Coordinates of C-alpha atoms and ligand atoms in Angstrom, one line a residue:
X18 CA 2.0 17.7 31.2
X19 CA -0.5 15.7 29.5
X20 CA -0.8 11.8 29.9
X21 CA -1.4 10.4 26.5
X22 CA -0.2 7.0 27.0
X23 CA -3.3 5.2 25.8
X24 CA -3.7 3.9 22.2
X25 CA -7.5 3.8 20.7
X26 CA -8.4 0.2 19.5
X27 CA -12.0 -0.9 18.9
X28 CA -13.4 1.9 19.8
X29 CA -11.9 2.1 23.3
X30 CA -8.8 3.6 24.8
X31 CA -6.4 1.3 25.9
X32 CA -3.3 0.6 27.3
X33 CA 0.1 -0.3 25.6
X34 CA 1.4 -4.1 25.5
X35 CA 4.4 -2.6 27.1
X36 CA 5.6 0.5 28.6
X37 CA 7.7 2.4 26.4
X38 CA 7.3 6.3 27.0
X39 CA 8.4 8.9 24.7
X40 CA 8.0 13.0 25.8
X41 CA 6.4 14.9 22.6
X42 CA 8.0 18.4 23.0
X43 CA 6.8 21.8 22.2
X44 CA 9.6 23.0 19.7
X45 CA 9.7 26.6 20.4
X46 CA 10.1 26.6 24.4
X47 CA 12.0 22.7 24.2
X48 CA 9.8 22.1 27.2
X49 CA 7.3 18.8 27.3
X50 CA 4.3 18.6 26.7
X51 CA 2.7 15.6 26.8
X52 CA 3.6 11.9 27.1
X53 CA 2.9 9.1 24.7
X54 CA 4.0 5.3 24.3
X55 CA 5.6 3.5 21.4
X56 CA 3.6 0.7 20.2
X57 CA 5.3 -2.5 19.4
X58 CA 4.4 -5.4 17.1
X59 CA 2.0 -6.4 19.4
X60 CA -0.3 -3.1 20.0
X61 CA -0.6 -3.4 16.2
X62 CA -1.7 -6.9 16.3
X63 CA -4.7 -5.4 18.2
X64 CA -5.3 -3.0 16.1
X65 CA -5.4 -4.8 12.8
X66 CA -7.1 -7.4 14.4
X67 CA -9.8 -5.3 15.2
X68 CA -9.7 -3.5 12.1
X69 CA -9.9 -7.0 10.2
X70 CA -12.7 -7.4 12.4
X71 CA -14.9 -4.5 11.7
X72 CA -14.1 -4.9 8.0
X73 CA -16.5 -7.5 7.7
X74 CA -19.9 -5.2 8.4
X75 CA -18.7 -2.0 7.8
X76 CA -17.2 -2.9 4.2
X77 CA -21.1 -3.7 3.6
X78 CA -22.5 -0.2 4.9
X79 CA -24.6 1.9 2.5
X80 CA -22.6 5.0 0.6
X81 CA -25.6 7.1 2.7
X82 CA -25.0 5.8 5.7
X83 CA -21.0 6.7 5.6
X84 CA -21.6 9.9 4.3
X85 CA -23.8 10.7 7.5
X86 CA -20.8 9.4 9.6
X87 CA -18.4 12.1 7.9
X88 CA -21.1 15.1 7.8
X89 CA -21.0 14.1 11.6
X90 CA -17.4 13.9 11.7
X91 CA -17.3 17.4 10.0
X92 CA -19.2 19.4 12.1
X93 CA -17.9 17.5 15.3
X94 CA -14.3 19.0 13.7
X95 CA -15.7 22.4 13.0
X96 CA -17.0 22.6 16.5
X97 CA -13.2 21.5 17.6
X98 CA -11.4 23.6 15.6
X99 CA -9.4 26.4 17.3
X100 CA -9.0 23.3 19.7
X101 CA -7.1 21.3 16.8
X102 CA -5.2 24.6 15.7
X103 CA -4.0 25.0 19.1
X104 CA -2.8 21.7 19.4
X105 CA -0.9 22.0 16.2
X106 CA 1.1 25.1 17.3
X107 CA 2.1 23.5 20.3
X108 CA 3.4 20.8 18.9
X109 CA 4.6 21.7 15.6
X110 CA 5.5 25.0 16.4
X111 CA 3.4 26.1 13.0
X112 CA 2.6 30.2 14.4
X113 CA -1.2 30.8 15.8
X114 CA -2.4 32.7 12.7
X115 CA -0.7 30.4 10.4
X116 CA -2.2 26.9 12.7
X117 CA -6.0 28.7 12.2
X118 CA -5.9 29.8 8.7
X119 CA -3.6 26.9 6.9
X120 CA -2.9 24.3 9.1
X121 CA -7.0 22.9 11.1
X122 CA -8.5 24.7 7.4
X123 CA -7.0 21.8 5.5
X124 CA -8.9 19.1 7.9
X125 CA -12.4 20.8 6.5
X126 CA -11.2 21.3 3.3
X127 CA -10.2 17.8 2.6
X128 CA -13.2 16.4 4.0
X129 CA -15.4 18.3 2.2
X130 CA -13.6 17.4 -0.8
X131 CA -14.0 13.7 -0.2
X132 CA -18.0 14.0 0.8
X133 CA -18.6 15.9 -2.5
X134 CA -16.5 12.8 -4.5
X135 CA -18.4 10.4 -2.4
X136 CA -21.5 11.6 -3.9
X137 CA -20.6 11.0 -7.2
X138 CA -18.4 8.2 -7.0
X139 CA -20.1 5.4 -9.2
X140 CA -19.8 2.1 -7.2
X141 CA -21.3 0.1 -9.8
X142 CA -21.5 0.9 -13.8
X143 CA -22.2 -1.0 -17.1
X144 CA -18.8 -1.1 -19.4
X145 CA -19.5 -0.5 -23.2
X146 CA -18.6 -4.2 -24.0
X147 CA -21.4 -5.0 -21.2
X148 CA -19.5 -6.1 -18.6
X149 CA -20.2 -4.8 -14.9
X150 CA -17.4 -3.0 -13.0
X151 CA -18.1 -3.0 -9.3
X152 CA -15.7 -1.1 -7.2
X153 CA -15.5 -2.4 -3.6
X154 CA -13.4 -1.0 -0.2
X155 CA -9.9 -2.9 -0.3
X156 CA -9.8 -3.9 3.2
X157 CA -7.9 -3.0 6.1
X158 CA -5.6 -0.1 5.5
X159 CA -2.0 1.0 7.4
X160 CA -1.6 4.9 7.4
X161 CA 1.8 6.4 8.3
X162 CA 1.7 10.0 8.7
X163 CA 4.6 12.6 9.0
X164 CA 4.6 15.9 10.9
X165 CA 4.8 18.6 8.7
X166 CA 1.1 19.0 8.1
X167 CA 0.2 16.7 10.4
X168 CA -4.0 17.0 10.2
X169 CA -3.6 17.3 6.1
X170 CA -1.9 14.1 6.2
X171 CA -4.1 12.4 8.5
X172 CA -7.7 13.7 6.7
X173 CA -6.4 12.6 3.2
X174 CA -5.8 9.1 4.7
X175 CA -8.3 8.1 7.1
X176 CA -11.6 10.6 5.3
X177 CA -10.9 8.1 1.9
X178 CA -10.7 4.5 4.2
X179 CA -13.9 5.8 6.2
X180 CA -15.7 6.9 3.0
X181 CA -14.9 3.8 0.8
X182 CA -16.1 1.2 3.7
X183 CA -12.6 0.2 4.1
X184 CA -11.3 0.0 8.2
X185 CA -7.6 1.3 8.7
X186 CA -5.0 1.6 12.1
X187 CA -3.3 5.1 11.7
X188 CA 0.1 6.0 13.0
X189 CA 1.0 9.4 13.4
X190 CA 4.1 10.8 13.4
X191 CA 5.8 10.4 17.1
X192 CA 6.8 14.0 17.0
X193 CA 3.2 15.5 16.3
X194 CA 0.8 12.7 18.1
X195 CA -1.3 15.2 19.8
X196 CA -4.1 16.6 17.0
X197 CA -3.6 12.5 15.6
X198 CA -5.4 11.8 19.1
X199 CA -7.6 15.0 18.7
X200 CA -8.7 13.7 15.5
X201 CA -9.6 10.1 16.8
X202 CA -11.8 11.6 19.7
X203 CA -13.6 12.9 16.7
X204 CA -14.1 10.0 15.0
X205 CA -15.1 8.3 18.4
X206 CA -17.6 11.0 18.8
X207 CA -19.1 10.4 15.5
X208 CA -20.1 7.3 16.0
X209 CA -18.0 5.1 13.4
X210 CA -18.4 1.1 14.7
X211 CA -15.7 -0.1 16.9
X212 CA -12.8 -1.4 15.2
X213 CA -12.8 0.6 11.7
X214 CA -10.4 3.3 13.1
X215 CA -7.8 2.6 15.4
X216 CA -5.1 4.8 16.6
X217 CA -1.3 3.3 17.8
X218 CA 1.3 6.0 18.1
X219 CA 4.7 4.7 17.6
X220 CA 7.9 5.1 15.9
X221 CA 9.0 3.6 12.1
X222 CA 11.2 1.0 12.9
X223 CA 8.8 -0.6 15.4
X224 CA 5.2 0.4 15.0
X225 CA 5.3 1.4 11.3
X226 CA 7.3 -1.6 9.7
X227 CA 5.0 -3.6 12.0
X228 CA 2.1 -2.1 10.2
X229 CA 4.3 -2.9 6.7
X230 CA 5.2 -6.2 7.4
X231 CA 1.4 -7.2 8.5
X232 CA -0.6 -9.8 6.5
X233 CA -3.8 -8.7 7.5
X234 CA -2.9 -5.2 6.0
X235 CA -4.1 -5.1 2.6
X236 CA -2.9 -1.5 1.8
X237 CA -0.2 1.1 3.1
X238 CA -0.9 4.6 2.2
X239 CA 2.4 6.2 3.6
X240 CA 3.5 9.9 3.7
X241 CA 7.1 10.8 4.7
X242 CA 10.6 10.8 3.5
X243 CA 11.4 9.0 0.0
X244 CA 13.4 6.9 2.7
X245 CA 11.0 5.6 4.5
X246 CA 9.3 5.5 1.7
X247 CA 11.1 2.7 -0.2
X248 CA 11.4 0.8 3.7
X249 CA 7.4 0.6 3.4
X250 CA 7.8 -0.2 -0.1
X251 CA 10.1 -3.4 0.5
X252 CA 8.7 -4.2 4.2
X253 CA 5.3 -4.6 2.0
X254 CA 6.6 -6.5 -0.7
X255 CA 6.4 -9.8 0.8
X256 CA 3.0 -10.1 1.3
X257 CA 1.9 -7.9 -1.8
X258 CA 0.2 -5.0 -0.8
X259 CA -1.0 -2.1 -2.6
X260 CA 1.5 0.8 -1.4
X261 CA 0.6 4.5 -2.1
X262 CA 3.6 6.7 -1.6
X263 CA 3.4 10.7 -1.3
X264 CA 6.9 11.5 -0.7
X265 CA 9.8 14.3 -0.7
X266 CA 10.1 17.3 -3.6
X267 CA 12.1 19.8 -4.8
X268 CA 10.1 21.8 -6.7
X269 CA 11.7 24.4 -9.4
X270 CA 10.2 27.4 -9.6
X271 CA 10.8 29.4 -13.2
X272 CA 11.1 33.1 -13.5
X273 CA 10.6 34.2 -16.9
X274 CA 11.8 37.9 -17.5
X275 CA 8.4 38.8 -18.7
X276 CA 6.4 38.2 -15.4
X277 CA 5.5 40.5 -12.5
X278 CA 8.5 40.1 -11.0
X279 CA 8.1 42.3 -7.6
X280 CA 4.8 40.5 -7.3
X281 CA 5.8 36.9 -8.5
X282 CA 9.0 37.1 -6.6
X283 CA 8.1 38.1 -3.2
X284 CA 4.9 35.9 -3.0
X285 CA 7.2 32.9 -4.3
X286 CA 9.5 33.8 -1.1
X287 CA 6.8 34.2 1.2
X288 CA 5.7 30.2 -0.2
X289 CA 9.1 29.0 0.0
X290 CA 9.5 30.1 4.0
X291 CA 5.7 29.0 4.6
X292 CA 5.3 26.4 7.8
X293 CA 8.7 27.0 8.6
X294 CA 10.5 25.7 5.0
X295 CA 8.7 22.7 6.0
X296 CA 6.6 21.8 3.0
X297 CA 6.9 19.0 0.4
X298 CA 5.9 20.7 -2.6
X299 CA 7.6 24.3 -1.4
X300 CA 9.1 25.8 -4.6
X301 CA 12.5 25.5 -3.3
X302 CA 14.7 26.0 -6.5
X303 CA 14.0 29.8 -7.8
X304 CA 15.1 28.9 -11.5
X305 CA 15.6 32.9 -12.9
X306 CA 15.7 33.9 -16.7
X307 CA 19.4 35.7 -16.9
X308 CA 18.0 39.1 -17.9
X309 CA 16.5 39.3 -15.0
X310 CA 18.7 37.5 -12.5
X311 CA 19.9 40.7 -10.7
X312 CA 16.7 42.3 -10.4
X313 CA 15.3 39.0 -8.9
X314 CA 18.2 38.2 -6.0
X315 CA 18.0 41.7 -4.8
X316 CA 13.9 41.1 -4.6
X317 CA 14.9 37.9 -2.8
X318 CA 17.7 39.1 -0.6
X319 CA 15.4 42.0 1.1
X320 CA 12.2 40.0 1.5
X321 CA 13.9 37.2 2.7
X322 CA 15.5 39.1 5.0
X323 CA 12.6 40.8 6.2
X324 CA 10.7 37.7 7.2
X325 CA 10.8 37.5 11.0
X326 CA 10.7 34.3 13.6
X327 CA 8.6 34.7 16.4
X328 CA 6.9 33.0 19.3
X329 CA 4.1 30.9 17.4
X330 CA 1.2 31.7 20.2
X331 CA 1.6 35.1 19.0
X332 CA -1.1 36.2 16.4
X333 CA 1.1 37.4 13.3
X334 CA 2.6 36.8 9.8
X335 CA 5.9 35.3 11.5
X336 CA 7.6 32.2 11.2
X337 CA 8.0 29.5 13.7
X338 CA 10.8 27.3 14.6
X339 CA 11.6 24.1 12.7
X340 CA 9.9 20.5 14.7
X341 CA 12.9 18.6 16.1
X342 CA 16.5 19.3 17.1
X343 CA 16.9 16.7 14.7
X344 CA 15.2 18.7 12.0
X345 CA 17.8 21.4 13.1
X346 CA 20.8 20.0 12.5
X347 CA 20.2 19.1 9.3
X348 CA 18.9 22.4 7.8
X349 CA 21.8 23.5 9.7
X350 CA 24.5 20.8 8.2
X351 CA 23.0 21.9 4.5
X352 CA 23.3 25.4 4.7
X353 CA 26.5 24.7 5.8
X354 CA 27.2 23.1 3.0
X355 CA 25.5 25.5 0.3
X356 CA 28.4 27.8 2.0
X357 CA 31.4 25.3 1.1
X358 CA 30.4 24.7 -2.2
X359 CA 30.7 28.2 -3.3
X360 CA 26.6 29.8 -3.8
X361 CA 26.2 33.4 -2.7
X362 CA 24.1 33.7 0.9
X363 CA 22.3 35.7 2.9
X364 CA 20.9 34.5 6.4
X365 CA 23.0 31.8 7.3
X366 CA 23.6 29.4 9.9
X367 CA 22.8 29.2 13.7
X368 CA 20.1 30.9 15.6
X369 CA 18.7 33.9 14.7
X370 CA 19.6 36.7 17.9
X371 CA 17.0 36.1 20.8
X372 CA 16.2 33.1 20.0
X373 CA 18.9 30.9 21.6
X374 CA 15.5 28.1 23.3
X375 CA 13.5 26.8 20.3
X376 CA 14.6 25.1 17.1
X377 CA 14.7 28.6 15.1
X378 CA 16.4 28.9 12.1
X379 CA 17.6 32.3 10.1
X380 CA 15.6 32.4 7.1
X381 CA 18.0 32.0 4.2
X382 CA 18.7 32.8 0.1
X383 CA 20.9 31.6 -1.5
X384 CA 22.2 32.8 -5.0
X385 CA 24.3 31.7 -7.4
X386 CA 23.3 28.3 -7.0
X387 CA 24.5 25.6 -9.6
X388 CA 21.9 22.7 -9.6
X389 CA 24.3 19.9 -9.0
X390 CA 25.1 21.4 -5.3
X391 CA 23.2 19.6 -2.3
X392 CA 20.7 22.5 -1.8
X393 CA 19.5 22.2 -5.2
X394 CA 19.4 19.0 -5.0
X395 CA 18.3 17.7 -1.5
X396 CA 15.1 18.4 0.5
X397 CA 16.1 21.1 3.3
X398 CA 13.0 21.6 4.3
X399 CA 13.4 24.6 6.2
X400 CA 12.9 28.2 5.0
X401 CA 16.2 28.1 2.7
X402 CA 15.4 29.0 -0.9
X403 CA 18.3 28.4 -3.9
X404 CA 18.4 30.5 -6.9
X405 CA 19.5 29.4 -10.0
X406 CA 20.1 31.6 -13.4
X407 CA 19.1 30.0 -16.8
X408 CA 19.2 31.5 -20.5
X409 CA 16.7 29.8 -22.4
X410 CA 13.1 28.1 -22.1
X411 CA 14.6 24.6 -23.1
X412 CA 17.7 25.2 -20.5
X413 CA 14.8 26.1 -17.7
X414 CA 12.5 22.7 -18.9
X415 CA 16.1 21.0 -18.4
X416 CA 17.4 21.8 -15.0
X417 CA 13.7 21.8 -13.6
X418 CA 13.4 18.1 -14.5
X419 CA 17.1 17.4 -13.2
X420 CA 15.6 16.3 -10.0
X421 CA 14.9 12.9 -8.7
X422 CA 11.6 14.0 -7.5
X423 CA 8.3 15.5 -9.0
X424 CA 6.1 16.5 -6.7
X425 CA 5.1 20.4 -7.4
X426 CA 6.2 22.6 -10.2
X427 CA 5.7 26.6 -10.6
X428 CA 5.9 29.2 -13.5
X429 CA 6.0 32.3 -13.8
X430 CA 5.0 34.7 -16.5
X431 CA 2.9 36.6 -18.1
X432 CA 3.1 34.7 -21.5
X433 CA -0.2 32.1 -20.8
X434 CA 0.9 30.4 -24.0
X435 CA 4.2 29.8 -22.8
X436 CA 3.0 29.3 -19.1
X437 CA 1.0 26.0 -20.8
X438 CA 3.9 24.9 -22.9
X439 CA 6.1 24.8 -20.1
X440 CA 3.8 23.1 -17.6
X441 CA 3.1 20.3 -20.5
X442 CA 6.9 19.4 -20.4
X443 CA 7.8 19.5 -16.6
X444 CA 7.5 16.1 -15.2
X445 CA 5.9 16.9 -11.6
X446 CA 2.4 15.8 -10.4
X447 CA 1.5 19.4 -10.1
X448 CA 2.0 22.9 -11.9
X449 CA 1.0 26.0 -10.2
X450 CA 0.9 29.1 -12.9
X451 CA 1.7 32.7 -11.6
X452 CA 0.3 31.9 -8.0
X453 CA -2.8 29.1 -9.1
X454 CA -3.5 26.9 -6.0
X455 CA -4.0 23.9 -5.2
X456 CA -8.1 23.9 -4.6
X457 CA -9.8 21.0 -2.4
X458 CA -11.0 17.8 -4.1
X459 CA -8.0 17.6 -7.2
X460 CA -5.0 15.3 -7.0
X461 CA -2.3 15.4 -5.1
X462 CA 0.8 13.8 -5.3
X463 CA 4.2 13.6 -7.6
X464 CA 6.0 12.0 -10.4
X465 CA 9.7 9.9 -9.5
X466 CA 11.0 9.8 -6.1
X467 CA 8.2 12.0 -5.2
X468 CA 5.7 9.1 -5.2
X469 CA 3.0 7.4 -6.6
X470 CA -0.5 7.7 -5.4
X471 CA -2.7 10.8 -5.5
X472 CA -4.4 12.4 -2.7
X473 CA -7.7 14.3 -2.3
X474 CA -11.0 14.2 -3.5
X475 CA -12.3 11.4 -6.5
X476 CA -8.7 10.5 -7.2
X477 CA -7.8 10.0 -3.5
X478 CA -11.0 7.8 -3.4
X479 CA -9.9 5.2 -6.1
X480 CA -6.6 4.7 -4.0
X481 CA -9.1 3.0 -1.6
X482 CA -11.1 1.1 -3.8
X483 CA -10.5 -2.3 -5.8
X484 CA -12.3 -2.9 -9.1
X485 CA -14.0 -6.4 -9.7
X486 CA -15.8 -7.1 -13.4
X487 CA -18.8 -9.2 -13.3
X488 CA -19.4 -11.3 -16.5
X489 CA -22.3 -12.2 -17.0
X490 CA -23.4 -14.8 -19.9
X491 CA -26.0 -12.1 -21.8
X492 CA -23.7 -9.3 -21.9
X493 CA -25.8 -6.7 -24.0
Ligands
NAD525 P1 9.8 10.4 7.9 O1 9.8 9.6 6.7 O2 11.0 10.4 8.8 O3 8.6 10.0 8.8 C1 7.2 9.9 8.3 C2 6.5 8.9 9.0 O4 7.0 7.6 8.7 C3 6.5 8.9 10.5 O5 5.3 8.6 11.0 C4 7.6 7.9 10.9 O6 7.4 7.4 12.2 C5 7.4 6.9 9.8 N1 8.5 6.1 9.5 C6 9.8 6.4 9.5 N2 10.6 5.4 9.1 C7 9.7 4.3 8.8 C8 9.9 3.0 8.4 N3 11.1 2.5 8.2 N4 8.8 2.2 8.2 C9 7.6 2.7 8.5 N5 7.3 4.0 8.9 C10 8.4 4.8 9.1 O7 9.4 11.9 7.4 P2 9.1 13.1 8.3 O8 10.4 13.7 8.7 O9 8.1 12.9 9.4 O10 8.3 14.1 7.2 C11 9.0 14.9 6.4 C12 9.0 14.2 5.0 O11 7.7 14.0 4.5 C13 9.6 15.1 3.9 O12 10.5 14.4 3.1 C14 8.4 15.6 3.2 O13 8.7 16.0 1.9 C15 7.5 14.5 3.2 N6 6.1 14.9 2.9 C16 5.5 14.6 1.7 C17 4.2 14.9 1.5 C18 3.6 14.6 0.2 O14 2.4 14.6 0.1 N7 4.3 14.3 -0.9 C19 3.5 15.6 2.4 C20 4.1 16.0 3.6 C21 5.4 15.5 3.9

């Protein structure tokens, strides 16, 4: 079992203020894995004291001599790669091929996207009235990270501090801490100054609200639950942060009768049960034009039911199991609850056969779905998809916007025209068309509940940057 007590403040690995151990678990075997401590108040003290430090010269560094830093940090990550997808199946659970292809790919991705924006961000420009807008790092930074896509979350947050000049104190998700460590050896390596990344791993209520509450953080950029979402929201309030939010979804998915269904379908299924269910913007609610309702559950019944769990070492197409036991129970308690309010199933609850050790779920469909049940309307996030019949292009628009969130939207058909004019009226932060993904360097993030801060590339930059005008007395 590894020992990975330490925490990394100004640019050294260091003990915790107190002892406080927590076992990170591999979710497929149960077993542990390694050993971390849960910061307190004080660790992140240190950290933001040392951050608040290091703002001071490294908010004065050169745009070319950051983006050096992260070509550094790049290559240090592509040289550490298999090492970070490893460390990201044992952890998360998330299946070999599926940790190497989806999971380490989004750390390069993301960081390329941010040195290309970098390069064109304009730090200083002349406004037609002749004023001079500057734009300048905001200061020390508090990133919260969740598990689901635990390296994603972490590149999109600490790649746009590094590259603006600001200085931040990350905490990772207590459940995945592992590649959050992995990453910060990287960064170490590097050779970012001491003090403008710091590491404490930690739990919410402790280490995160401490991060919330601090006023020597000048922004939180948080990614989790809309729960703890609004608690960094209000724990921030007081001292009047900026707060960035990228929160929970429940994206619709529409099936117009004109698209290629068997195609459209089974990809949208394969989606839906990708990284375990575990995905904010997973298109979740299967919205199906009544024409072709029958055709589409049958589609959806025998592909879902083909998908298979496996061990996630093994090389392979599979799915792994959930994170947590907690994670467990409640994809559990909500398909249970799909069942007593009357939609149509296949899969179900418990463990799928032979896999009694491991947080494994059966994949699940369920049809006949009425948008006011909970698994239309709550985040499952587990490979559970809900399928909803609708008769007209207005009645689809309406139920995919009956949602407190807006974080992903999807359409499908052949009709581009229509494909537009839908998109143009569903209020979610992004809308993928027949299969269009999400490519490196655009904005993510949602609409409502979902959040309120994009991520990735120019727009993930600005996040990071306040704007000053300059007046000057000859304005021309
Ligand atoms: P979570 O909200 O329980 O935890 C996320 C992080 O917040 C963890 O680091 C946790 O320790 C911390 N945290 C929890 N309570 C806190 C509090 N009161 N104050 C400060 N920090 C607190 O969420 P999770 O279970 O780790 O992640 C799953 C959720 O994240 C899902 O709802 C998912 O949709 C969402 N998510 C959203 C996006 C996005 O970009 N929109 C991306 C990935 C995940």
């Amino acid at each position: 079992m590894l020992d990975k007590r330490k925490f990394y403040i100004a640019g050294k690995w260091v003990e915790p203020a107190t002892q406080n151990d927590l076992l990170v678990l591999n979710p497929a075997t149960e077993k542990p894995i390694a050993v971390i401590s849960l910061g307190t108040a004080v660790d992140v003290d240190r950290a933001v004291a040392a951050a608040k430090k290091a703002f001071a010269s490294y908010s004065r560094t050169s745009v070319e001599e950051r983006l050096a830093l992260l070509e550094k940090l790049l290559a240090i990550y592509k040289r550490r790669y298999d090492e970070m997808a490893d460390t990201i199946t044992a952890e998360l659970g998330a299946p070999r091929t599926m940790s190497h292809e989806q999971q380490a790919d989004v750390g390069v991705g993301h960081l390329q996207g941010f040195i290309d924006a970098l390069k064109r961000l304009k730090l200083r420009e002349k406004l037609p009235n002749g004023d001079t807008l500057l734009r300048e790092p905001i200061g020390v930074c508090g990133l919260i990270t969740p598990w689901n896509w635990p390296v994603n979350q972490i590149a999109l947050k600490v790649v746009p501090a590094l590259a603006t000049g600001c200085t931040c104190v990350l905490k990772p998700s207590e459940f995945t801490p592992l590649n959050a460590m992995l990453y910060a050896e990287m960064i170490e390596e590097a050779g970012f100054p001491a003090g403008v990344f710091n590491l404490v791993n930690g739990d919410g209520i402790h280490a995160g609200a401490a991060l919330s509450k601090h006023k020597d953080i000048d922004m939180m950029s948080f990614t989790g639950s809309t729960r703890a979402g609004i608690a960094v929201s209000k724990d921030a309030a007081d001292t009047v942060k900026r707060v960035t939010l990228e929160l929970g979804g429940k994206s619709p998915n529409i099936v117009f009768a004109d698209a290629d269904i068997e195609e459209r379908v089974t990809a949208s299924i394969l989606e839906c049960f990708n990284n375990s269910g575990q995905s904010c913007d997973a298109p979740t609610r299967m919205l199906v034009e009544r024409s072709a309702y029958d055709e589409v559950v049958e589609i959806a019944r025998r592909v879902g039911m083909e998908a298979r769990v496996g061990d996630p070492t093994k090389v392979g197409s599979h799915i792994g199991p959930l994170v947590s036991h907690i994670q467990f129970e409640r994809v559990q308690a909500l398909i249970e609850a799909g069942v007593a309010e009357g939609a149509t199933l296949a899969g179900g609850p418990g463990k799928p056969e032979g896999f009694e050790t491991g947080y494994f779920v059966q994949p699940t469909i369920f049809a006949d779905v009425d948008n006011s049940m909970r698994i239309a309307r709550e985040e499952v996030f587990g490979p559970v998809l809900s399928i909803i019949p609708f008769d007209t292009e207005e009645e689809a628009i309406a139920i995919a916007n009956d949602t407190n969130y807006g974080l992903a939207a999807y359409v499908q058909t052949r009709d581009r025209e229509r494909a537009e004019r839908v998109a143009s009226r569903l209020r979610a932060g992004m809308v993928h068309i027949n299969g269009g993904p999400h490519r490196y360097g655009s904005p993510f993030g949602g609409y409502k509940q979902s959040g309120n801060g994009r991520e990735g590339g120019m727009f993930g930059l600005e996040d990071f940057l306040e704007v000053k005008t300059v007046h000057l007395p000859d304005a021309a």
